[in-house]
């Protein structure tokens, strides 16, 4: 009888695991339509240390230009406003960029156009989780107003809290002006600009765990993309890589620095000819000890690519011209589309997608179904992270606080709290730091500040969960 019960339970468990959906909606499809926000476009999506999901976006209508911050409650699968009232800009909002902090705060830069005088300018502001907001430094950031914009502002957050900002500008004579500055919490400080001879366009910024600043941009006139790095003293830029493809300059190349400080570049090129027709290809390059290597051989995912490396080492890619997400297969050097099993049968990617990984190992993608339409967030659960394989529930694993100082706690369900599971703590390079029996409190006094990978294994050595943790 006991053997029969065990076999029956295993059959039920296997059936549930195989029938579980990989994709599901976070809230409803078309968040902006449901809330009455017109023509919305997402600027950033981020999690706070409590695991709550925040979405910062800008809305456009005929009356005003507004900024919104909303938060998702996974308990009831609903979105709610963080701001009691939208931030309303009197001037036309051209574009925004934003970054999220662990406490839920959103910091954004907004490019505006004053139609009465025909000038452009940028403003930076902070939105707190309680709904209050304020501008950082002077508004506009600089006293100089520009006649033309040459692209959108780009920003990134360093581990020490400094904010790096790249601004485009142009005078009436069409001579370009590029400002690269740093906000230290008190004031703005000028940094070396990118090489003016390159006439940089479509700049992106990324920062590693050591605070080193990377930038990528399109070189006007050469139809190439360049990756550079600010030297340790922040006095000059070092060239790291330059592509050989004829990039479409109007589409953003982007440099990516992953949690383990690997550096990638995504770029968009125009292929074909007038006889066969033209089409766009997305290229993904990785920096290695032997130079830069392309992953795959060009993907037709469209411009506005979003790239993600997960804590388990998997690579994902999507773009504005596709309806799904692709996963990299290193064995075949190809990008393979994920099976879309979402319940409503509709797309799981679209215009200006943004991929992000949660602390639970799930992947989230925010996108619009067309330009400024139906802003939607979907969740994808990778098969390798299925805790159902050992009969646990998603709520069995929770790490807090994260980030932590001297120690962190682990909430364990019955399936993991059996004295037979172990944990491994690895640094950002993958080096094993500590291995021990799994318990509900882990001391980490000996660790230096930085990002670490925490994995849980069963008695057979099979990994059943992995989390990114941060020591402050």
Short mmCIF file of C-alpha atoms in Angstrom, two decimals:
data_model
loop_
_atom_site.label_atom_id
_atom_site.label_comp_id
_atom_site.label_asym_id
_atom_site.label_seq_id
_atom_site.Cartn_x
_atom_site.Cartn_y
_atom_site.Cartn_z
CA UNK A 1 0.00 0.00 0.00
CA UNK A 2 2.82 2.42 0.90
CA UNK A 3 4.61 1.73 -2.40
CA UNK A 4 1.36 2.31 -4.30
CA UNK A 5 0.81 5.69 -2.59
CA UNK A 6 4.38 6.77 -3.38
CA UNK A 7 4.02 5.79 -7.05
CA UNK A 8 0.65 7.55 -7.26
CA UNK A 9 2.07 10.71 -5.72
CA UNK A 10 5.04 10.64 -8.09
CA UNK A 11 2.69 10.25 -11.05
CA UNK A 12 0.58 13.21 -9.92
CA UNK A 13 3.71 15.28 -9.29
CA UNK A 14 5.13 14.44 -12.72
CA UNK A 15 1.81 15.25 -14.39
CA UNK A 16 1.59 18.63 -12.64
CA UNK A 17 5.19 19.43 -13.56
CA UNK A 18 4.71 18.57 -17.23
CA UNK A 19 1.39 20.44 -17.51
CA UNK A 20 2.60 23.60 -15.76
CA UNK A 21 2.64 26.66 -17.98
CA UNK A 22 5.95 28.39 -18.70
CA UNK A 23 4.39 31.78 -19.63
CA UNK A 24 1.70 33.70 -17.80
CA UNK A 25 0.45 37.26 -17.61
CA UNK A 26 1.50 39.60 -14.81
CA UNK A 27 -1.77 41.40 -14.19
CA UNK A 28 -3.80 41.91 -17.36
CA UNK A 29 -2.85 42.29 -20.99
CA UNK A 30 -2.90 45.96 -21.91
CA UNK A 31 -2.20 47.53 -18.50
CA UNK A 32 -2.52 51.04 -19.87
CA UNK A 33 -5.86 50.33 -21.58
CA UNK A 34 -7.29 48.84 -18.40
CA UNK A 35 -6.23 51.90 -16.39
CA UNK A 36 -7.14 54.49 -19.01
CA UNK A 37 -3.55 55.55 -19.72
CA UNK A 38 -3.22 56.45 -23.40
CA UNK A 39 -0.17 55.85 -25.60
CA UNK A 40 2.07 54.44 -22.88
CA UNK A 41 5.69 53.40 -23.35
CA UNK A 42 7.75 51.69 -20.65
CA UNK A 43 11.00 53.27 -19.48
CA UNK A 44 12.12 50.73 -16.88
CA UNK A 45 11.01 47.71 -14.88
CA UNK A 46 12.67 46.67 -11.61
CA UNK A 47 12.20 44.75 -8.36
CA UNK A 48 12.65 46.02 -4.83
CA UNK A 49 14.30 43.94 -2.10
CA UNK A 50 10.88 42.64 -1.02
CA UNK A 51 10.32 41.14 -4.47
CA UNK A 52 7.71 43.67 -5.61
CA UNK A 53 7.73 44.63 -9.29
CA UNK A 54 7.79 48.30 -10.34
CA UNK A 55 7.05 49.74 -13.77
CA UNK A 56 8.04 53.29 -14.74
CA UNK A 57 6.50 54.67 -17.92
CA UNK A 58 5.52 57.82 -19.77
CA UNK A 59 2.10 58.55 -21.24
CA UNK A 60 1.23 60.91 -24.06
CA UNK A 61 -2.10 62.57 -24.81
CA UNK A 62 -3.36 65.79 -26.33
CA UNK A 63 -3.51 67.63 -23.00
CA UNK A 64 -0.37 66.80 -21.02
CA UNK A 65 2.68 64.57 -20.83
CA UNK A 66 2.75 62.44 -17.71
CA UNK A 67 5.09 60.11 -15.84
CA UNK A 68 3.72 57.15 -13.89
CA UNK A 69 5.12 54.57 -11.48
CA UNK A 70 3.04 51.49 -10.70
CA UNK A 71 3.70 48.45 -8.51
CA UNK A 72 2.53 44.86 -8.89
CA UNK A 73 1.13 42.78 -6.03
CA UNK A 74 1.81 39.11 -6.75
CA UNK A 75 -0.67 38.06 -4.05
CA UNK A 76 -3.68 39.24 -6.04
CA UNK A 77 -1.92 39.63 -9.41
CA UNK A 78 -2.85 43.30 -9.71
CA UNK A 79 -1.11 46.58 -10.49
CA UNK A 80 -1.58 49.67 -8.33
CA UNK A 81 -0.36 53.26 -8.50
CA UNK A 82 2.67 54.34 -6.50
CA UNK A 83 2.09 57.96 -7.44
CA UNK A 84 -1.14 59.37 -6.05
CA UNK A 85 -1.02 61.81 -8.95
CA UNK A 86 0.87 61.67 -12.23
CA UNK A 87 3.94 63.87 -12.66
CA UNK A 88 2.74 66.25 -15.36
CA UNK A 89 5.20 68.01 -17.65
CA UNK A 90 4.05 71.22 -19.30
CA UNK A 91 6.50 70.69 -22.13
CA UNK A 92 6.42 67.93 -24.72
CA UNK A 93 8.18 64.79 -23.45
CA UNK A 94 10.36 63.31 -26.18
CA UNK A 95 11.76 60.33 -24.25
CA UNK A 96 12.65 59.07 -20.78
CA UNK A 97 15.16 56.65 -19.34
CA UNK A 98 14.98 55.27 -15.82
CA UNK A 99 16.72 53.00 -13.32
CA UNK A 100 15.31 51.29 -10.24
CA UNK A 101 16.75 50.94 -6.75
CA UNK A 102 16.36 48.07 -4.26
CA UNK A 103 13.97 50.08 -2.08
CA UNK A 104 11.58 50.58 -5.01
CA UNK A 105 12.73 54.11 -5.85
CA UNK A 106 12.77 55.04 -9.53
CA UNK A 107 15.24 57.63 -10.86
CA UNK A 108 14.54 58.95 -14.34
CA UNK A 109 15.79 61.46 -16.87
CA UNK A 110 13.24 63.01 -19.22
CA UNK A 111 13.99 64.83 -22.45
CA UNK A 112 11.54 67.66 -23.08
CA UNK A 113 10.82 70.16 -25.84
CA UNK A 114 9.71 73.72 -25.16
CA UNK A 115 7.66 74.54 -28.26
CA UNK A 116 7.28 78.22 -27.36
CA UNK A 117 11.02 78.84 -27.78
CA UNK A 118 11.90 75.78 -29.88
CA UNK A 119 14.48 74.34 -27.47
CA UNK A 120 15.26 70.92 -25.93
CA UNK A 121 16.39 70.18 -22.37
CA UNK A 122 16.69 67.29 -19.88
CA UNK A 123 15.41 66.94 -16.31
CA UNK A 124 16.21 64.26 -13.71
CA UNK A 125 13.89 63.31 -10.86
CA UNK A 126 13.37 60.69 -8.17
CA UNK A 127 10.10 58.87 -7.38
CA UNK A 128 10.00 57.23 -3.92
CA UNK A 129 7.90 54.13 -3.08
CA UNK A 130 5.60 56.32 -0.96
CA UNK A 131 4.66 58.34 -4.04
CA UNK A 132 6.66 61.49 -3.30
CA UNK A 133 8.94 62.86 -5.99
CA UNK A 134 11.55 65.56 -6.43
CA UNK A 135 14.05 66.78 -9.01
CA UNK A 136 17.74 65.94 -8.61
CA UNK A 137 19.86 69.03 -8.98
CA UNK A 138 18.84 71.93 -11.21
CA UNK A 139 15.89 71.64 -13.57
CA UNK A 140 16.84 71.64 -16.43
CA UNK A 141 20.09 69.82 -15.67
CA UNK A 142 22.06 72.45 -17.58
CA UNK A 143 21.28 76.09 -18.24
CA UNK A 144 22.01 75.53 -21.94
CA UNK A 145 18.95 74.71 -24.04
CA UNK A 146 19.50 72.92 -27.33
CA UNK A 147 18.10 73.57 -30.80
CA UNK A 148 18.06 69.94 -31.89
CA UNK A 149 18.35 66.60 -30.18
CA UNK A 150 20.63 63.96 -31.66
CA UNK A 151 19.27 60.99 -29.72
CA UNK A 152 17.88 60.13 -26.33
CA UNK A 153 19.64 60.53 -22.98
CA UNK A 154 21.29 57.43 -21.49
CA UNK A 155 21.94 56.75 -17.81
CA UNK A 156 23.33 54.05 -15.50
CA UNK A 157 23.76 53.51 -11.76
CA UNK A 158 27.12 52.64 -10.18
CA UNK A 159 27.47 50.34 -7.12
CA UNK A 160 28.42 53.36 -4.95
CA UNK A 161 25.21 55.17 -5.87
CA UNK A 162 26.66 57.58 -8.43
CA UNK A 163 24.53 58.17 -11.52
CA UNK A 164 26.20 58.53 -14.93
CA UNK A 165 24.36 60.45 -17.66
CA UNK A 166 25.05 60.98 -21.34
CA UNK A 167 23.22 63.86 -23.06
CA UNK A 168 22.96 64.61 -26.75
CA UNK A 169 22.69 68.12 -28.06
CA UNK A 170 23.13 70.15 -31.22
CA UNK A 171 23.36 73.83 -32.02
CA UNK A 172 21.59 75.62 -34.86
CA UNK A 173 24.73 75.10 -36.95
CA UNK A 174 24.26 71.31 -36.52
CA UNK A 175 27.56 70.99 -34.66
CA UNK A 176 27.16 68.25 -32.07
CA UNK A 177 27.66 68.67 -28.34
CA UNK A 178 27.88 65.60 -26.09
CA UNK A 179 27.84 65.93 -22.31
CA UNK A 180 28.90 63.02 -20.10
CA UNK A 181 28.32 63.80 -16.42
CA UNK A 182 28.13 62.15 -13.00
CA UNK A 183 25.69 62.85 -10.17
CA UNK A 184 27.22 62.07 -6.74
CA UNK A 185 24.08 62.79 -4.73
CA UNK A 186 24.96 66.46 -4.27
CA UNK A 187 25.97 67.91 -7.61
CA UNK A 188 26.78 67.17 -11.24
CA UNK A 189 30.41 66.78 -12.33
CA UNK A 190 31.62 66.78 -15.94
CA UNK A 191 33.48 63.74 -17.26
CA UNK A 192 35.46 63.23 -20.48
CA UNK A 193 33.17 63.25 -23.49
CA UNK A 194 33.12 60.52 -26.10
CA UNK A 195 35.39 61.11 -29.13
CA UNK A 196 33.80 63.94 -31.13
CA UNK A 197 35.53 62.69 -34.27
CA UNK A 198 33.25 59.64 -34.11
CA UNK A 199 30.14 61.85 -34.00
CA UNK A 200 28.57 59.35 -31.52
CA UNK A 201 24.90 58.48 -31.87
CA UNK A 202 22.58 56.12 -29.99
CA UNK A 203 24.76 55.88 -26.89
CA UNK A 204 24.16 53.29 -24.17
CA UNK A 205 25.89 53.03 -20.78
CA UNK A 206 26.57 50.04 -18.49
CA UNK A 207 28.60 49.70 -15.28
CA UNK A 208 30.22 46.61 -13.74
CA UNK A 209 30.39 45.62 -10.07
CA UNK A 210 33.72 47.44 -9.68
CA UNK A 211 32.26 50.72 -10.92
CA UNK A 212 33.93 50.69 -14.36
CA UNK A 213 31.83 52.50 -16.95
CA UNK A 214 31.24 51.09 -20.45
CA UNK A 215 29.58 52.81 -23.39
CA UNK A 216 28.54 51.79 -26.89
CA UNK A 217 27.54 54.01 -29.78
CA UNK A 218 27.07 54.21 -33.53
CA UNK A 219 29.87 56.00 -35.41
CA UNK A 220 28.23 58.38 -37.82
CA UNK A 221 29.76 58.27 -41.29
CA UNK A 222 31.46 54.90 -40.74
CA UNK A 223 28.34 52.75 -40.27
CA UNK A 224 29.97 50.93 -37.36
CA UNK A 225 29.39 50.44 -33.64
CA UNK A 226 32.09 50.99 -31.04
CA UNK A 227 32.43 49.83 -27.41
CA UNK A 228 34.61 51.92 -25.09
CA UNK A 229 35.41 51.94 -21.36
CA UNK A 230 36.19 54.87 -19.07
CA UNK A 231 39.61 54.39 -17.47
CA UNK A 232 39.90 53.83 -13.73
CA UNK A 233 40.71 57.50 -13.08
CA UNK A 234 37.78 58.60 -15.26
CA UNK A 235 40.02 60.84 -17.34
CA UNK A 236 39.79 59.18 -20.79
CA UNK A 237 38.06 56.47 -22.82
CA UNK A 238 39.65 53.18 -23.93
CA UNK A 239 38.52 51.52 -27.16
CA UNK A 240 37.52 47.86 -26.67
CA UNK A 241 35.71 46.80 -29.82
CA UNK A 242 34.45 48.07 -33.17
CA UNK A 243 32.05 46.16 -35.42
CA UNK A 244 32.55 45.56 -39.12
CA UNK A 245 28.87 45.42 -40.09
CA UNK A 246 27.15 48.42 -41.68
CA UNK A 247 24.87 49.19 -38.76
CA UNK A 248 21.61 51.06 -39.15
CA UNK A 249 22.40 54.08 -37.06
CA UNK A 250 18.77 54.84 -36.22
CA UNK A 251 18.54 51.60 -34.24
CA UNK A 252 20.21 51.38 -30.84
CA UNK A 253 23.38 49.38 -30.33
CA UNK A 254 23.63 48.53 -26.65
CA UNK A 255 26.38 47.40 -24.32
CA UNK A 256 25.41 44.99 -21.53
CA UNK A 257 27.34 44.18 -18.35
CA UNK A 258 25.91 41.11 -16.62
CA UNK A 259 25.81 40.31 -12.89
CA UNK A 260 29.11 38.41 -13.20
CA UNK A 261 30.76 41.31 -15.11
CA UNK A 262 30.69 39.69 -18.54
CA UNK A 263 30.36 42.25 -21.35
CA UNK A 264 28.06 41.82 -24.37
CA UNK A 265 27.05 44.03 -27.28
CA UNK A 266 23.80 43.88 -29.23
CA UNK A 267 23.64 45.75 -32.54
CA UNK A 268 21.28 45.99 -35.50
CA UNK A 269 22.39 45.84 -39.16
CA UNK A 270 20.70 46.13 -42.51
CA UNK A 271 21.25 43.16 -44.82
CA UNK A 272 20.19 42.33 -48.38
CA UNK A 273 20.11 44.47 -51.51
CA UNK A 274 17.69 46.15 -53.91
CA UNK A 275 17.28 42.93 -55.89
CA UNK A 276 16.53 40.52 -53.06
CA UNK A 277 15.14 43.10 -50.67
CA UNK A 278 16.40 44.48 -47.38
CA UNK A 279 15.93 43.08 -43.90
CA UNK A 280 17.38 43.76 -40.47
CA UNK A 281 19.62 41.44 -38.47
CA UNK A 282 20.42 41.63 -34.76
CA UNK A 283 23.95 40.66 -33.74
CA UNK A 284 25.11 39.60 -30.26
CA UNK A 285 28.82 39.79 -29.40
CA UNK A 286 30.56 38.60 -26.23
CA UNK A 287 33.88 39.87 -24.91
CA UNK A 288 36.28 36.97 -24.25
CA UNK A 289 39.97 36.61 -23.40
CA UNK A 290 40.59 35.99 -27.11
CA UNK A 291 38.59 38.96 -28.35
CA UNK A 292 34.94 39.49 -29.22
CA UNK A 293 32.92 36.51 -30.43
CA UNK A 294 29.53 36.63 -32.13
CA UNK A 295 26.85 34.36 -30.66
CA UNK A 296 24.78 32.94 -33.48
CA UNK A 297 24.84 34.35 -36.98
CA UNK A 298 22.40 37.23 -36.92
CA UNK A 299 18.83 37.12 -35.66
CA UNK A 300 15.79 38.67 -37.30
CA UNK A 301 14.29 39.95 -34.05
CA UNK A 302 14.20 43.59 -35.11
CA UNK A 303 15.50 46.77 -33.47
CA UNK A 304 15.10 47.64 -29.81
CA UNK A 305 16.62 44.33 -28.71
CA UNK A 306 16.57 43.28 -25.07
CA UNK A 307 19.24 40.88 -23.81
CA UNK A 308 19.49 39.02 -20.50
CA UNK A 309 21.90 36.63 -18.82
CA UNK A 310 20.28 34.78 -15.91
CA UNK A 311 21.86 33.69 -12.65
CA UNK A 312 21.94 30.13 -13.99
CA UNK A 313 24.01 31.31 -16.98
CA UNK A 314 21.32 31.13 -19.68
CA UNK A 315 21.14 33.84 -22.36
CA UNK A 316 17.85 35.27 -23.66
CA UNK A 317 17.08 37.73 -26.46
CA UNK A 318 14.01 39.41 -27.91
CA UNK A 319 13.23 42.42 -30.10
CA UNK A 320 10.53 44.70 -31.45
CA UNK A 321 9.78 42.59 -34.56
CA UNK A 322 9.06 39.24 -32.89
CA UNK A 323 6.28 37.86 -30.72
CA UNK A 324 8.35 35.54 -28.52
CA UNK A 325 11.67 35.25 -26.65
CA UNK A 326 14.77 33.38 -27.85
CA UNK A 327 17.20 31.31 -25.78
CA UNK A 328 20.82 30.73 -26.78
CA UNK A 329 21.98 27.16 -27.38
CA UNK A 330 25.80 27.13 -26.96
CA UNK A 331 26.08 23.59 -28.38
CA UNK A 332 24.75 24.65 -31.79
CA UNK A 333 25.57 28.37 -31.54
CA UNK A 334 21.96 29.22 -32.37
CA UNK A 335 19.09 31.16 -30.81
CA UNK A 336 16.01 28.99 -30.28
CA UNK A 337 12.49 30.44 -29.84
CA UNK A 338 10.73 29.56 -26.59
CA UNK A 339 7.44 27.75 -26.88
CA UNK A 340 4.60 30.19 -26.25
CA UNK A 341 2.08 28.41 -24.02
CA UNK A 342 0.47 31.51 -22.51
CA UNK A 343 -3.19 30.92 -21.69
CA UNK A 344 -4.72 33.60 -23.93
CA UNK A 345 -2.63 32.47 -26.92
CA UNK A 346 -1.30 35.95 -27.67
CA UNK A 347 2.24 37.31 -28.03
CA UNK A 348 4.82 37.28 -25.22
CA UNK A 349 7.01 40.00 -26.71
CA UNK A 350 6.64 43.05 -28.91
CA UNK A 351 7.56 46.72 -29.30
CA UNK A 352 10.48 47.93 -27.13
CA UNK A 353 10.72 44.83 -24.89
CA UNK A 354 12.63 44.77 -21.61
CA UNK A 355 13.79 41.50 -20.03
CA UNK A 356 14.52 41.25 -16.31
CA UNK A 357 15.12 38.34 -13.92
CA UNK A 358 13.40 38.16 -10.55
CA UNK A 359 14.99 36.84 -7.36
CA UNK A 360 12.85 33.73 -7.86
CA UNK A 361 14.72 32.89 -11.09
CA UNK A 362 11.73 33.72 -13.29
CA UNK A 363 12.08 35.99 -16.30
CA UNK A 364 9.81 38.98 -16.90
CA UNK A 365 9.28 40.80 -20.19
CA UNK A 366 7.50 44.12 -20.60
CA UNK A 367 6.52 45.22 -24.09
CA UNK A 368 3.82 46.94 -26.14
CA UNK A 369 1.69 45.42 -28.86
CA UNK A 370 2.64 48.04 -31.42
CA UNK A 371 3.92 51.56 -30.89
CA UNK A 372 2.52 52.98 -27.61
CA UNK A 373 -0.25 50.34 -27.51
CA UNK A 374 -1.26 47.65 -25.01
CA UNK A 375 1.61 47.69 -22.52
CA UNK A 376 1.89 44.15 -21.13
CA UNK A 377 4.11 42.21 -18.70
CA UNK A 378 4.55 38.43 -18.96
CA UNK A 379 6.39 35.99 -16.72
CA UNK A 380 8.43 33.04 -17.97
CA UNK A 381 9.49 30.17 -15.73
CA UNK A 382 12.55 28.34 -17.12
CA UNK A 383 12.27 24.58 -16.98
CA UNK A 384 15.63 24.28 -15.22
CA UNK A 385 14.24 26.26 -12.29
CA UNK A 386 11.15 24.12 -11.77
CA UNK A 387 11.07 23.38 -8.04
CA UNK A 388 8.13 21.05 -8.69
CA UNK A 389 10.69 18.44 -9.73
CA UNK A 390 11.32 17.83 -6.01
CA UNK A 391 7.77 18.40 -4.88
CA UNK A 392 8.28 21.86 -3.44
CA UNK A 393 6.20 24.98 -3.98
CA UNK A 394 7.45 28.30 -5.34
CA UNK A 395 6.96 29.85 -1.91
CA UNK A 396 9.37 27.29 -0.36
CA UNK A 397 12.41 29.44 -1.14
CA UNK A 398 12.75 33.03 0.02
CA UNK A 399 15.95 34.90 0.95
CA UNK A 400 15.87 38.04 3.10
CA UNK A 401 17.17 40.62 3.57
CA UNK A 402 18.67 40.92 0.11
CA UNK A 403 20.90 42.93 -0.09
CA UNK A 404 22.32 41.96 3.34
CA UNK A 405 25.18 43.04 5.62
CA UNK A 406 26.41 40.27 7.94
CA UNK A 407 23.99 37.40 7.38
CA UNK A 408 20.80 36.47 5.55
CA UNK A 409 17.81 34.27 6.30
CA UNK A 410 16.22 31.57 4.18
CA UNK A 411 12.55 30.71 4.36
CA UNK A 412 12.30 26.94 3.79
CA UNK A 413 9.26 24.83 3.06
CA UNK A 414 8.91 21.25 4.29
CA UNK A 415 10.47 19.75 1.16
CA UNK A 416 13.72 21.69 1.70
CA UNK A 417 13.82 21.71 5.49
CA UNK A 418 14.64 18.01 5.74
CA UNK A 419 18.31 18.21 6.72
CA UNK A 420 19.36 16.56 3.46
CA UNK A 421 19.84 19.65 1.28
CA UNK A 422 23.08 21.60 0.94
CA UNK A 423 23.97 25.04 -0.35
CA UNK A 424 26.87 26.51 -2.30
CA UNK A 425 27.93 30.14 -2.33
CA UNK A 426 29.82 31.33 -5.42
CA UNK A 427 31.32 34.71 -6.27
CA UNK A 428 30.55 36.58 -9.49
CA UNK A 429 33.29 34.69 -11.36
CA UNK A 430 31.81 31.32 -10.39
CA UNK A 431 34.46 30.49 -7.77
CA UNK A 432 33.15 28.39 -4.87
CA UNK A 433 33.32 30.39 -1.62
CA UNK A 434 31.45 28.18 0.82
CA UNK A 435 29.56 24.88 0.92
CA UNK A 436 27.55 23.55 3.84
CA UNK A 437 24.31 21.95 5.03
CA UNK A 438 21.26 24.12 4.28
CA UNK A 439 19.92 26.05 7.27
CA UNK A 440 17.58 28.97 7.86
CA UNK A 441 20.36 31.47 8.65
CA UNK A 442 23.65 31.87 6.78
CA UNK A 443 26.51 33.90 8.24
CA UNK A 444 28.45 35.95 5.69
CA UNK A 445 30.73 38.15 7.80
CA UNK A 446 33.77 37.02 5.83
CA UNK A 447 32.39 38.07 2.45
CA UNK A 448 33.45 41.25 0.69
CA UNK A 449 30.81 43.58 -0.73
CA UNK A 450 29.50 42.46 -4.10
CA UNK A 451 27.24 40.07 -6.00
CA UNK A 452 27.12 36.34 -5.16
CA UNK A 453 25.27 33.27 -6.43
CA UNK A 454 23.50 31.10 -3.85
CA UNK A 455 22.46 27.61 -4.98
CA UNK A 456 20.56 24.84 -3.22
CA UNK A 457 21.18 21.18 -4.05
CA UNK A 458 19.39 17.99 -3.05
CA UNK A 459 21.10 14.93 -1.52
CA UNK A 460 22.01 13.69 -5.00
CA UNK A 461 23.81 16.92 -5.85
CA UNK A 462 21.09 18.14 -8.24
CA UNK A 463 20.57 21.92 -8.21
CA UNK A 464 16.97 22.74 -7.28
CA UNK A 465 17.20 26.52 -6.88
CA UNK A 466 19.56 29.42 -7.54
CA UNK A 467 19.40 33.01 -6.31
CA UNK A 468 21.42 36.18 -6.77
CA UNK A 469 22.33 37.79 -3.44
CA UNK A 470 24.13 41.05 -2.76
CA UNK A 471 26.28 42.01 0.22
CA UNK A 472 26.38 45.71 1.03
#
